[in-house]
Amino acid sequence: MRENDMLEKEEIFSKVLRAGRRTYFFDVRATKADDYYITITESKKFTEEDGSFHFKKHKIYLYKEDFTAFSEILGDMTSYVLNHKGEEVISERHQKDFKKEYPIEKIEEEAIPQTSSFTDIDFDDI
């Protein structure tokens, strides 16, 4: 079998979920025996101080014999979280439209020293 044929056969069906700095890849792949399994890959982008970046990836292999139990437990876990905490995202930095805002009063207080001599300026001294 040619190398291109193996690559085409390996990835059968794929979906991508972009979630902020994380991207999740869901792929159906084929075994050598031509059976199917699923890989779930989490890719997270990290930015260095110099502006360069790298990705860390974690992968889960899920085989057909585990689909039912995995699906049931995932359903139980997501239901538990939603029933106890609701669908609202509490950590606002994980929301797609998050922009860190600073209260104007706080910025002004921090930027301007609060001393009595600050307003006592004599321009003849300059």
Coordinates of C-alpha atoms in Angstrom, one line a residue:
M1 CA 0.0 0.0 0.0
R2 CA 1.3 3.5 -0.9
E3 CA 2.1 6.0 1.8
N4 CA -0.6 8.4 0.6
D5 CA -3.2 5.6 0.7
M6 CA -2.3 5.0 4.4
L7 CA -2.6 8.7 5.3
E8 CA -6.0 9.0 3.5
K9 CA -7.2 5.8 5.2
E10 CA -6.0 6.8 8.7
E11 CA -8.2 10.0 9.0
I12 CA -11.7 9.1 8.2
F13 CA -13.8 11.9 9.7
S14 CA -12.7 15.0 11.7
K15 CA -14.2 17.9 13.6
V16 CA -12.5 20.9 15.3
L17 CA -13.6 22.9 18.4
R18 CA -11.8 26.2 18.9
A19 CA -12.1 27.4 22.5
G20 CA -9.8 30.4 23.3
R21 CA -6.2 29.3 23.6
R22 CA -7.3 25.7 23.3
T23 CA -8.3 23.7 20.2
Y24 CA -9.9 20.3 20.4
F25 CA -9.5 17.9 17.4
F26 CA -11.9 15.0 17.2
D27 CA -10.8 12.4 14.6
V28 CA -12.1 9.0 13.5
R29 CA -9.1 6.9 12.4
A30 CA -8.7 3.4 11.2
T31 CA -6.6 0.6 12.7
K32 CA -4.5 -1.7 10.6
A33 CA -7.4 -4.2 10.7
D34 CA -9.6 -1.4 9.2
D35 CA -11.6 -0.9 12.4
Y36 CA -12.4 2.6 13.6
Y37 CA -11.4 4.4 16.8
I38 CA -11.5 8.0 17.9
T39 CA -8.7 10.3 19.0
I40 CA -9.4 13.5 20.9
T41 CA -6.5 15.9 20.9
E42 CA -6.3 19.1 23.1
S43 CA -3.8 21.6 21.7
K44 CA -3.0 24.6 23.8
K45 CA -1.0 27.7 22.6
F46 CA 1.7 29.1 24.9
T47 CA 3.3 32.5 24.0
E48 CA 6.8 33.2 25.1
E49 CA 8.1 36.6 26.3
D50 CA 9.9 37.2 23.0
G51 CA 6.6 36.8 21.1
S52 CA 7.3 33.3 19.8
F53 CA 4.8 30.5 20.7
H54 CA 4.6 26.8 20.9
F55 CA 1.8 24.3 21.3
K56 CA 1.3 21.5 23.9
K57 CA -0.8 18.6 22.9
H58 CA -2.5 15.9 24.8
K59 CA -4.2 13.0 23.1
I60 CA -6.8 10.4 24.2
Y61 CA -7.4 7.3 22.2
L62 CA -11.0 5.9 22.5
Y63 CA -11.8 2.5 21.2
K64 CA -15.3 1.1 20.2
E65 CA -15.5 -1.2 23.2
D66 CA -15.3 1.9 25.5
F67 CA -17.7 4.2 23.6
T68 CA -20.9 3.4 25.7
A69 CA -19.3 3.7 29.1
F70 CA -17.3 6.8 28.1
S71 CA -20.4 8.5 26.7
E72 CA -22.5 7.6 29.8
I73 CA -19.8 9.0 32.2
L74 CA -19.2 12.1 30.1
G75 CA -23.0 12.7 30.0
D76 CA -23.2 12.2 33.8
M77 CA -20.3 14.6 34.4
T78 CA -21.6 17.4 32.1
S79 CA -25.1 17.1 33.6
Y80 CA -23.7 17.3 37.1
V81 CA -21.7 20.5 36.3
L82 CA -24.6 22.1 34.5
N83 CA -27.1 21.2 37.2
H84 CA -24.9 22.4 40.0
K85 CA -23.4 25.5 38.4
G86 CA -25.6 26.3 35.4
E87 CA -24.4 27.2 31.9
E88 CA -23.0 30.7 32.8
V89 CA -19.3 30.9 32.5
I90 CA -18.0 32.1 35.9
S91 CA -14.4 32.7 34.8
E92 CA -14.9 35.6 32.4
R93 CA -11.5 35.2 30.8
H94 CA -12.8 32.1 29.2
Q95 CA -15.6 33.9 27.4
K96 CA -15.0 34.6 23.7
D97 CA -15.6 38.4 24.0
F98 CA -13.6 38.9 27.2
K99 CA -11.6 42.1 27.3
K100 CA -10.0 43.0 30.6
E101 CA -11.3 46.3 31.8
Y102 CA -9.9 48.5 34.4
P103 CA -12.1 50.9 36.3
I104 CA -11.1 54.5 35.4
E105 CA -11.1 55.6 39.1
K106 CA -8.6 52.9 40.0
I107 CA -6.2 53.8 37.1
E108 CA -6.3 57.5 38.0
E109 CA -5.7 56.7 41.7
E110 CA -2.7 54.5 40.9
A111 CA -1.3 56.8 38.2
I112 CA -1.4 60.0 40.2
P113 CA 0.5 60.2 43.5
Q114 CA -1.8 61.4 46.2
T115 CA 0.4 63.9 48.1
S116 CA -0.3 67.4 49.2
S117 CA 2.9 68.7 47.5
F118 CA 1.7 67.5 44.1
T119 CA -0.5 70.6 43.5
D120 CA 2.0 73.0 45.1
I121 CA 4.0 73.6 42.0
D122 CA 5.9 76.9 41.5
F123 CA 6.8 77.3 37.8
D124 CA 9.6 79.8 38.8
D125 CA 11.5 76.8 40.2
I126 CA 11.7 75.1 36.7

